[in-house]
PDB file of C-alpha atoms in Angstrom:
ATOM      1  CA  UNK A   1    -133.521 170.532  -9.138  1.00 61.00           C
ATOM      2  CA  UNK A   2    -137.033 172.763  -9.852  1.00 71.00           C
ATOM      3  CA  UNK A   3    -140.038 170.703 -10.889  1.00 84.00           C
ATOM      4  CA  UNK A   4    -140.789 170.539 -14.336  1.00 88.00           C
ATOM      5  CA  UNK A   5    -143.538 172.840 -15.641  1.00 91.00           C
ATOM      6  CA  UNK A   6    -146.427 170.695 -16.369  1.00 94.00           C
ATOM      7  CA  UNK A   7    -148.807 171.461 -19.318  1.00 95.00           C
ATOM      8  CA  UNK A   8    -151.942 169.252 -20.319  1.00 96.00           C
ATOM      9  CA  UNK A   9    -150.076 166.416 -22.004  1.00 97.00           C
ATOM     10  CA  UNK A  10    -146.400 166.767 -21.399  1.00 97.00           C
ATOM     11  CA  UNK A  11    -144.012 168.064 -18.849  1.00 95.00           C
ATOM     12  CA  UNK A  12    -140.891 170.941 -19.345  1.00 94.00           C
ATOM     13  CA  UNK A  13    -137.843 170.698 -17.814  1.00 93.00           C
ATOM     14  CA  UNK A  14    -135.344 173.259 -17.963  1.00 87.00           C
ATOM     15  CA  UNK A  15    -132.240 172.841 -16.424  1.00 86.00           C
ATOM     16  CA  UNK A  16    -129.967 173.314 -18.673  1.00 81.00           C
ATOM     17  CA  UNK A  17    -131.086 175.575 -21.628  1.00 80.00           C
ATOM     18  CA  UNK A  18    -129.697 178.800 -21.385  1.00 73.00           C
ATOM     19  CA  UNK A  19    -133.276 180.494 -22.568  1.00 71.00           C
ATOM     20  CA  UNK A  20    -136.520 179.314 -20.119  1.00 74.00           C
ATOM     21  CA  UNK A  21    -139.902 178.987 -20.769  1.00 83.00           C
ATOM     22  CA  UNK A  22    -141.649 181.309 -21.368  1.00 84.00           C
ATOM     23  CA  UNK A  23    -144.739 183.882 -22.799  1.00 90.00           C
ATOM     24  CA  UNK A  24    -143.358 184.270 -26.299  1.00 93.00           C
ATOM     25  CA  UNK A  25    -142.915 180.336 -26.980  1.00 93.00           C
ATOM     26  CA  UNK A  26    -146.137 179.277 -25.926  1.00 95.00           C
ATOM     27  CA  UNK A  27    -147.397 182.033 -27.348  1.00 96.00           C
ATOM     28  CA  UNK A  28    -146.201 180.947 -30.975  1.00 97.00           C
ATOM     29  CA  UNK A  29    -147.300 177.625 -30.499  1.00 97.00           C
ATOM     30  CA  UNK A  30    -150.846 178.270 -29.850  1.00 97.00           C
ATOM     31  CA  UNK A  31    -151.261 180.607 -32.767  1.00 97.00           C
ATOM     32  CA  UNK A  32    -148.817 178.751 -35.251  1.00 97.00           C
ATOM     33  CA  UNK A  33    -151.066 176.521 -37.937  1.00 96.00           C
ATOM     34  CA  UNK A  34    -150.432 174.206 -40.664  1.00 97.00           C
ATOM     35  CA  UNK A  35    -152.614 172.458 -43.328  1.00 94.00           C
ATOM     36  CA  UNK A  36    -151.923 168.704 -42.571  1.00 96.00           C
ATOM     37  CA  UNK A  37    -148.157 168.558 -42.614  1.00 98.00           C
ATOM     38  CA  UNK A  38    -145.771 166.244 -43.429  1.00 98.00           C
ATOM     39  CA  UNK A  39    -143.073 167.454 -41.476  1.00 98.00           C
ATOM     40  CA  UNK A  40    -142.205 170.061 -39.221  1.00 98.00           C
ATOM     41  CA  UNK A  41    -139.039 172.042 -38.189  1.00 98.00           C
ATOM     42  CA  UNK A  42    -138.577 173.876 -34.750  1.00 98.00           C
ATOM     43  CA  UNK A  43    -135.335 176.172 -35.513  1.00 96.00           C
ATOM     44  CA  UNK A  44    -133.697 177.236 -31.979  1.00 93.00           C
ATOM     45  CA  UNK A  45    -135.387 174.822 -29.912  1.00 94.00           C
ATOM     46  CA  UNK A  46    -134.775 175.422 -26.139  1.00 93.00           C
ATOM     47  CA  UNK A  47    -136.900 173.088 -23.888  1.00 94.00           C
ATOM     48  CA  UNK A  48    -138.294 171.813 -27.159  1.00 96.00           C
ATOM     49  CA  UNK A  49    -141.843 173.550 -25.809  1.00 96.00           C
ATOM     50  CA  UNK A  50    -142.801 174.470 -29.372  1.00 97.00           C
ATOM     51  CA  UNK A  51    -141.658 171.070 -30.737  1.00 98.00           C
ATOM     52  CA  UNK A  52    -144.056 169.471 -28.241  1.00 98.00           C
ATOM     53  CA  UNK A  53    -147.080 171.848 -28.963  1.00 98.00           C
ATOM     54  CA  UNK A  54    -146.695 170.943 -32.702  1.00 98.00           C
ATOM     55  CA  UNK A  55    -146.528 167.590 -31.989  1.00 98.00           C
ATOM     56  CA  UNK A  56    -149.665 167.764 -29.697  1.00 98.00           C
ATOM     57  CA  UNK A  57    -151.441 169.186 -32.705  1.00 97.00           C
ATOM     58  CA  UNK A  58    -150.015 166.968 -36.003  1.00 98.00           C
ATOM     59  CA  UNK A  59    -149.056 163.901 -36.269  1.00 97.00           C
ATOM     60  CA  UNK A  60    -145.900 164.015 -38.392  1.00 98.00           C
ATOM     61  CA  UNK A  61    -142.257 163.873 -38.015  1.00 98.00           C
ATOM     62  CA  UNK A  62    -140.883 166.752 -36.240  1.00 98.00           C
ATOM     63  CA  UNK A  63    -136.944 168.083 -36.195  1.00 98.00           C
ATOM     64  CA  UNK A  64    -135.705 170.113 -33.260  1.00 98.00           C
ATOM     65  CA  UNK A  65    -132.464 171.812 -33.495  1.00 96.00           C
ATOM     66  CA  UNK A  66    -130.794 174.207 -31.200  1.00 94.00           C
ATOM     67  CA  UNK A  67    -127.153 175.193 -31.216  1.00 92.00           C
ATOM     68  CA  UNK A  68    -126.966 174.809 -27.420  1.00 91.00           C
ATOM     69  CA  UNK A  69    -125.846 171.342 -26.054  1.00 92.00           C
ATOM     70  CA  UNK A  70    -127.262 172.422 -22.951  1.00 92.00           C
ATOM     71  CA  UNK A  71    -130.863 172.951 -24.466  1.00 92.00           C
ATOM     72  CA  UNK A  72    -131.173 169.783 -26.357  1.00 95.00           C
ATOM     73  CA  UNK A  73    -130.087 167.689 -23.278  1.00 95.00           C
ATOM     74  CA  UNK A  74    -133.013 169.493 -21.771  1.00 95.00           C
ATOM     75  CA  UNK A  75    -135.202 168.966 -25.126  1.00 96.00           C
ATOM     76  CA  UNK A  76    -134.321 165.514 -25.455  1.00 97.00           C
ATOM     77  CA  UNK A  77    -135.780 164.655 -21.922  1.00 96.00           C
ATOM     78  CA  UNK A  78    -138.813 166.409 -21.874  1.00 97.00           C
ATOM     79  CA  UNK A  79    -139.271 164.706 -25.693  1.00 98.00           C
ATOM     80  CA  UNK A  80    -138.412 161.178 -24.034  1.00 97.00           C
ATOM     81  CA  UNK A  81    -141.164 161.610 -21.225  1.00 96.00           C
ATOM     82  CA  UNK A  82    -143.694 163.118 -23.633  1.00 97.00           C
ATOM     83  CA  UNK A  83    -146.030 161.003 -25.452  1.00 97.00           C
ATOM     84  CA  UNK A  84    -144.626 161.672 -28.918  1.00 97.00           C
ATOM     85  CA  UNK A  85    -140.889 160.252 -28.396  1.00 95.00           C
ATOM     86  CA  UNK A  86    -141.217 158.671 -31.651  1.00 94.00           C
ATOM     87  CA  UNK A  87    -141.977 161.593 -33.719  1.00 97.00           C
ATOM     88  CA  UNK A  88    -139.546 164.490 -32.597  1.00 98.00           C
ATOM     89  CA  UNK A  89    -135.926 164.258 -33.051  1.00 98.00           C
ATOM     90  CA  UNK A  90    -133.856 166.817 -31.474  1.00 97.00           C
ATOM     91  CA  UNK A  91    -130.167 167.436 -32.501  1.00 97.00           C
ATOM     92  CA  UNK A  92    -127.125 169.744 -31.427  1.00 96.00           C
ATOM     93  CA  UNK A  93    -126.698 171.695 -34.547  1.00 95.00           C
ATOM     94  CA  UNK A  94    -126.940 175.431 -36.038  1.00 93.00           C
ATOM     95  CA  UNK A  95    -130.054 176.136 -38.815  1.00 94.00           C
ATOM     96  CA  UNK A  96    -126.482 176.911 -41.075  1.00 93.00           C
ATOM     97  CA  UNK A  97    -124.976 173.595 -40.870  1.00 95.00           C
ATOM     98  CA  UNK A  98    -128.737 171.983 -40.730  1.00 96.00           C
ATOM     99  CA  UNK A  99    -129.449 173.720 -43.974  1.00 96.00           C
ATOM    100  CA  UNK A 100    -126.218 171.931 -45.542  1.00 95.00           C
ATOM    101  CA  UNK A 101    -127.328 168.562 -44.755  1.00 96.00           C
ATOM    102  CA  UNK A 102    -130.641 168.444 -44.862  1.00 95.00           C
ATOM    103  CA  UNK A 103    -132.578 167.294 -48.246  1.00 93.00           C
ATOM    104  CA  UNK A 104    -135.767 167.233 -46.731  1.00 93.00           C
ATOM    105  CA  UNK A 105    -138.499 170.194 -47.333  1.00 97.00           C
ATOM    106  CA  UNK A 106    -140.302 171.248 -44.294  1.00 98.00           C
ATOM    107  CA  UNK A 107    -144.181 171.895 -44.541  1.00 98.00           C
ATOM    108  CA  UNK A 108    -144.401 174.134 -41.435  1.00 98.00           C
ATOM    109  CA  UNK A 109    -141.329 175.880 -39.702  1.00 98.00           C
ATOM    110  CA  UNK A 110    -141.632 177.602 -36.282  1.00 98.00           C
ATOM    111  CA  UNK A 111    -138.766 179.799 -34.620  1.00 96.00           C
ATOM    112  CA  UNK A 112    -138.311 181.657 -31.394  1.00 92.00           C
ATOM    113  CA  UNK A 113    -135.475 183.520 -32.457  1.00 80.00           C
ATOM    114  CA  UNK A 114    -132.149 185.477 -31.515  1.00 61.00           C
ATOM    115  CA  UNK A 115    -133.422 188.834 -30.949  1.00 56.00           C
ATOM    116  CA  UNK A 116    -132.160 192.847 -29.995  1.00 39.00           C
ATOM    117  CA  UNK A 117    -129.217 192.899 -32.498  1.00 40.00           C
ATOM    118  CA  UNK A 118    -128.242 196.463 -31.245  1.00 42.00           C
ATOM    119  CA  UNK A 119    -128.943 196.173 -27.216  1.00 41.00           C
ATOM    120  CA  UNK A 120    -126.042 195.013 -24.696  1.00 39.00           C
ATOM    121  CA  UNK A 121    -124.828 191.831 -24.855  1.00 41.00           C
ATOM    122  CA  UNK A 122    -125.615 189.798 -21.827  1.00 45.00           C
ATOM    123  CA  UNK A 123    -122.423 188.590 -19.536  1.00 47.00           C
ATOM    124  CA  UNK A 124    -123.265 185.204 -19.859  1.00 48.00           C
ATOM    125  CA  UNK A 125    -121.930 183.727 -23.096  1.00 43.00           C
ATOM    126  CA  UNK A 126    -124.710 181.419 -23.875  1.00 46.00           C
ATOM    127  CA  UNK A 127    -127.372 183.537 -22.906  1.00 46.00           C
ATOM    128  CA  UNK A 128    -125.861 186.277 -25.481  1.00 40.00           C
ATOM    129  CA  UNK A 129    -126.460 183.261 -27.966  1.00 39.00           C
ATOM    130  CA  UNK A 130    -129.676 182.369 -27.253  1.00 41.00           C
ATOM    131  CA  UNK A 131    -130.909 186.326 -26.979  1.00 37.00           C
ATOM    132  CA  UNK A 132    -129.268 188.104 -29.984  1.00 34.00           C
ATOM    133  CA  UNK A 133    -128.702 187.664 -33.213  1.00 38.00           C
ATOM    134  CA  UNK A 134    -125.175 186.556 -32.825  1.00 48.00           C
ATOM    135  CA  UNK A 135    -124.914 183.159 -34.321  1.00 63.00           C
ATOM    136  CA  UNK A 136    -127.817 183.794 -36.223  1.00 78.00           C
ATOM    137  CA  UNK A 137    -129.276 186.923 -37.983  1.00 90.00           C
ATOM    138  CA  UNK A 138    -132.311 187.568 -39.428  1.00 92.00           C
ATOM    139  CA  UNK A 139    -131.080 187.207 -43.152  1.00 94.00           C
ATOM    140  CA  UNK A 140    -129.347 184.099 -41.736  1.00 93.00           C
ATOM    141  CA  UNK A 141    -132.700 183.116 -40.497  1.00 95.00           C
ATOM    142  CA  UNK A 142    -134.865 183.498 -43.948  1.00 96.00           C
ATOM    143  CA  UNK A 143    -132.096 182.260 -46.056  1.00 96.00           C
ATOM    144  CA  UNK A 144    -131.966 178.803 -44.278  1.00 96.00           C
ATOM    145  CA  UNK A 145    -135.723 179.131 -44.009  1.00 97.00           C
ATOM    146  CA  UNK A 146    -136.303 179.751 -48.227  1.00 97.00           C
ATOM    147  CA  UNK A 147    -134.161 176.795 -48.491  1.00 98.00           C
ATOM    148  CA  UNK A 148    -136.010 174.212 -45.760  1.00 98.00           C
ATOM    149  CA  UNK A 149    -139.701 175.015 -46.516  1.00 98.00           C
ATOM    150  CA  UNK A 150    -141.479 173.453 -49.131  1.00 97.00           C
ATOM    151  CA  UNK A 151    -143.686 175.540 -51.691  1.00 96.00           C
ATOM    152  CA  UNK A 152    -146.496 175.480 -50.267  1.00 96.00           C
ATOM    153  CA  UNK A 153    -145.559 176.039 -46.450  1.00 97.00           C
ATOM    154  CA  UNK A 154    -145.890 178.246 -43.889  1.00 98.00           C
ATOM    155  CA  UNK A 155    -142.852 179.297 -41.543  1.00 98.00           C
ATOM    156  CA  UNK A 156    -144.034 181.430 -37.909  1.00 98.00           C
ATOM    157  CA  UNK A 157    -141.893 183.636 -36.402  1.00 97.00           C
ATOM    158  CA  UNK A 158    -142.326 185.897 -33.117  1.00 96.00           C
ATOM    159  CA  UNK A 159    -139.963 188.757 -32.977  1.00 95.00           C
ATOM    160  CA  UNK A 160    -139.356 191.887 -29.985  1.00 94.00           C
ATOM    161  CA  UNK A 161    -141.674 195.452 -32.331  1.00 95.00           C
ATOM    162  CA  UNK A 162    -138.125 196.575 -32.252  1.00 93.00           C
ATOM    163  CA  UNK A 163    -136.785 194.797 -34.535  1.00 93.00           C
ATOM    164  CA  UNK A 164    -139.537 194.732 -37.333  1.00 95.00           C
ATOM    165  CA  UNK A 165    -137.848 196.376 -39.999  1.00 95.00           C
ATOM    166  CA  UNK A 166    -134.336 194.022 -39.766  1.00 93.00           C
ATOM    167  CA  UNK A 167    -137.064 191.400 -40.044  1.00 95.00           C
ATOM    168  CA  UNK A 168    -139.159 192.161 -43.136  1.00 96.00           C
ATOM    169  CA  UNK A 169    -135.945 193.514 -44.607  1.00 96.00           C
ATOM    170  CA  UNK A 170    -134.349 190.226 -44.707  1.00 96.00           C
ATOM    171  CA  UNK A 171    -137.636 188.177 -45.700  1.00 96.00           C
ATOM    172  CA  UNK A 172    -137.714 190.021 -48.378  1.00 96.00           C
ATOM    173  CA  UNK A 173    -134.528 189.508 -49.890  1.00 97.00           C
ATOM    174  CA  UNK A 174    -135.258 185.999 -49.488  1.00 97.00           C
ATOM    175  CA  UNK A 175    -138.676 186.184 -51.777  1.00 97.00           C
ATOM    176  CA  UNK A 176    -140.663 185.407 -48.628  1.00 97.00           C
ATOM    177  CA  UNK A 177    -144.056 187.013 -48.347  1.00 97.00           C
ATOM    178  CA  UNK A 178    -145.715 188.316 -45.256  1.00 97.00           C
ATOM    179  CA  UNK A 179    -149.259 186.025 -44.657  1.00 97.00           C
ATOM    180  CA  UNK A 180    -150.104 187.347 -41.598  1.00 97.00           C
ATOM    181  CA  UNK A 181    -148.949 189.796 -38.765  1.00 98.00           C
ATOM    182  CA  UNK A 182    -150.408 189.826 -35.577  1.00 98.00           C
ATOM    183  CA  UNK A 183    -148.998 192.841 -32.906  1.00 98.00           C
ATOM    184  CA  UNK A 184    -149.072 191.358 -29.077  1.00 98.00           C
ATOM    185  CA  UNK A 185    -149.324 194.218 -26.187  1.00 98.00           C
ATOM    186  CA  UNK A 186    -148.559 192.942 -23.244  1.00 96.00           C
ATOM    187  CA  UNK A 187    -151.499 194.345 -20.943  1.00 97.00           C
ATOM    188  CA  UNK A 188    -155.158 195.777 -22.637  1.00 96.00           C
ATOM    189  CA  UNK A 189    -153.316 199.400 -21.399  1.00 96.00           C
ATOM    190  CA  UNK A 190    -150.748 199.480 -23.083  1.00 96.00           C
ATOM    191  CA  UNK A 191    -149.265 202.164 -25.436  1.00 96.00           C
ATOM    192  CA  UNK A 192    -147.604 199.321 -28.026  1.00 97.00           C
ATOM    193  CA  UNK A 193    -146.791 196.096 -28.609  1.00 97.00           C
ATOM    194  CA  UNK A 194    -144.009 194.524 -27.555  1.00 96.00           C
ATOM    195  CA  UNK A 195    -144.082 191.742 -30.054  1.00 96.00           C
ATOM    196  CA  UNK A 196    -145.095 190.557 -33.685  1.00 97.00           C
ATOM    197  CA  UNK A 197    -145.948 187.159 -34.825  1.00 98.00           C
ATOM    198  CA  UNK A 198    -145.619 186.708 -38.548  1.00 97.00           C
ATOM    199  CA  UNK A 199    -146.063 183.676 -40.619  1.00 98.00           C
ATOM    200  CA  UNK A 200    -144.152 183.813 -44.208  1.00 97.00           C
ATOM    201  CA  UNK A 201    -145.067 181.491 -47.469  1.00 97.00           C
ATOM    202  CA  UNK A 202    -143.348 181.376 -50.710  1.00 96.00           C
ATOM    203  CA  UNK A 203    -146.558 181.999 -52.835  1.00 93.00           C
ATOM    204  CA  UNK A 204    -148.544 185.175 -52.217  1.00 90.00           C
ATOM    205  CA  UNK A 205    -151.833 185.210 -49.857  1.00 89.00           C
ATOM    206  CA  UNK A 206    -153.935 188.259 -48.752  1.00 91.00           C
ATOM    207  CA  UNK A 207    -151.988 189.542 -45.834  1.00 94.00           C
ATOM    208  CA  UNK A 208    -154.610 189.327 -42.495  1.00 96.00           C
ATOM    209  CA  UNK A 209    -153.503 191.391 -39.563  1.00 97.00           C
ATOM    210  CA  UNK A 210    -154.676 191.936 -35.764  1.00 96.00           C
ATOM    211  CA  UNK A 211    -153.847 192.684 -32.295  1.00 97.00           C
ATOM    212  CA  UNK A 212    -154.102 190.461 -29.575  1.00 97.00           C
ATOM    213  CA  UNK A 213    -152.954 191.645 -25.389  1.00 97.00           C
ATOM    214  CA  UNK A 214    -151.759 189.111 -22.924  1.00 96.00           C
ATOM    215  CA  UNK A 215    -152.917 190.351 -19.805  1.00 96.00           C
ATOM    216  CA  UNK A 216    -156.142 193.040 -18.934  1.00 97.00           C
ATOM    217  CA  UNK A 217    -155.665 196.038 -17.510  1.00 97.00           C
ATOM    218  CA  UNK A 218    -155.939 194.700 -13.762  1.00 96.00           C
ATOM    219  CA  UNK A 219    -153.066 192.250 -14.675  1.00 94.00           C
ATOM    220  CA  UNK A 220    -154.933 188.735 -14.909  1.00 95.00           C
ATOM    221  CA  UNK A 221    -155.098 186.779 -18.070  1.00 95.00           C
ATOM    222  CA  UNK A 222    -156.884 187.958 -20.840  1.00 96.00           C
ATOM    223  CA  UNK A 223    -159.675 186.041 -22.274  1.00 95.00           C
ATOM    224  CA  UNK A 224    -158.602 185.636 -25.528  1.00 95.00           C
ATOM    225  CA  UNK A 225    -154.899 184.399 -24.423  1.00 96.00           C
ATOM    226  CA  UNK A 226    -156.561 181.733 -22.252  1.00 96.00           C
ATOM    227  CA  UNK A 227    -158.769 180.731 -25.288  1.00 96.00           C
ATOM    228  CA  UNK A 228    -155.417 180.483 -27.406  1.00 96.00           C
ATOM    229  CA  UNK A 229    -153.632 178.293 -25.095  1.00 96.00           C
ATOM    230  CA  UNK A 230    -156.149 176.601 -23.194  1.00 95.00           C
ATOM    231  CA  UNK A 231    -155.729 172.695 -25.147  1.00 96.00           C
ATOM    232  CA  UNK A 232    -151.648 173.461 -23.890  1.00 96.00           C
ATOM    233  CA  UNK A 233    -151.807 175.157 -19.907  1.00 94.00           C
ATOM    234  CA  UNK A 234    -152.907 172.893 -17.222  1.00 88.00           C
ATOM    235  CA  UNK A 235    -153.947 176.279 -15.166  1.00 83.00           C
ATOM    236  CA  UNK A 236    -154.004 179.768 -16.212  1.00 76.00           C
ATOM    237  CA  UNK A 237    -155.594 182.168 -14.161  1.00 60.00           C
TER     238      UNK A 237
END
């Protein structure tokens, strides 16, 4: 069995989740903010890593759903040894068949989702699940999203460049507005970004945009990522 990865105040362990940790999901955490929630959702869980980040930061109810077994059993440990067992529930269930049994509004909503709708399909069956938009596309996505967050919330979403258009298509059919959009490149060098996070409200807000890159040109950690995650990693060098 690997060790868990260990952050500041809680531990991942991912031995059964067909997705593992990684750049994009602590990414999203660290940037992802909410003016004092109620509750908070975590659509497509995994580990639960963005679950525990949220929970590190408010102190409010928070649901975790994933529609892999294998990734709640994982989410449901790393919740129990956190410090925040109380708080986050974590349940085997698709955002679809969440949406039609849920009556609660959600004040923040974060989401790691199903991405590259037109590359190859992996082999593996659950890690085709977990990596394209399969089981869950992105007008899938916004619809259950209009429906779970409250009228003044925020919902934060980190998506591959590629598929930008499917993206902001399908928000807006839902009558959800862009708030922010901030392109990721994965090194200071690079030609593009790889990734966007966006965060989407019902009501309209000045849209505020920037780039941020992961790594500098001589590979190590850029300055501003470490300042973004620095309250989560335990080292980062």
């Amino acid at each position: 069995m690997a060790q868990p990865f260990q952050f500041k105040q809680f531990s991942i362990s991912q031995e059964h989740s067909a997705l593992k940790l990684g750049t994009d999901a602590v990414l999203l955490g660290s940037i992802a903010r909410f003016n004092h929630p109620k509750s908070l959702l975590d659509i497509g869980t995994g580990t639960g890593i963005l679950a525990l980040m949220m929970a590190q930061n408010y102190d409010c109810p928070i649901m975790a759903i994933d529609i892999d077994a294998g990734a709640i059993e994982d989410a449901r440990l790393n919740i129990e040894n956190s410090p925040w067992i109380g708080r986050i529930e974590a349940k085997t269930i698709s955002v679809q068949d969440f949406v039609a049994v849920c009556s609660n509004k959600f004040d923040g909503i974060v989401c790691n989702p199903p991405f590259f709708s037109n590359s190859l399909h992996c082999d593996e069956h659950k890690k085709t699940i977990a990596r394209h938009a399969v089981s869950l596309t992105p007008l899938d996505l916004f619809q259950s999203i209009e429906t779970l967050l409250s009228d003044s919330g925020v919902a934060y979403v980190i998506i591959p460049s590629s598929e930008k258009m499917a993206f902001e298509s399908a928000a807006r059919i839902c009558n959800l507005l862009i708030t922010n959009e901030i392109d990721v490149y994965p090194y200071a060098d690079s030609e593009s970004h790889n990734r966007i996070i966006f965060s989407f409200a019902k009501s309209w807000k000045p849209l505020t945009t920037k780039s941020i890159y992961i790594r500098n040109v001589d590979r190590t950690y850029s300055c501003e990522y470490k300042d973004l995650t620095k309250d989560f990693y335990l080292h980062l060098h």
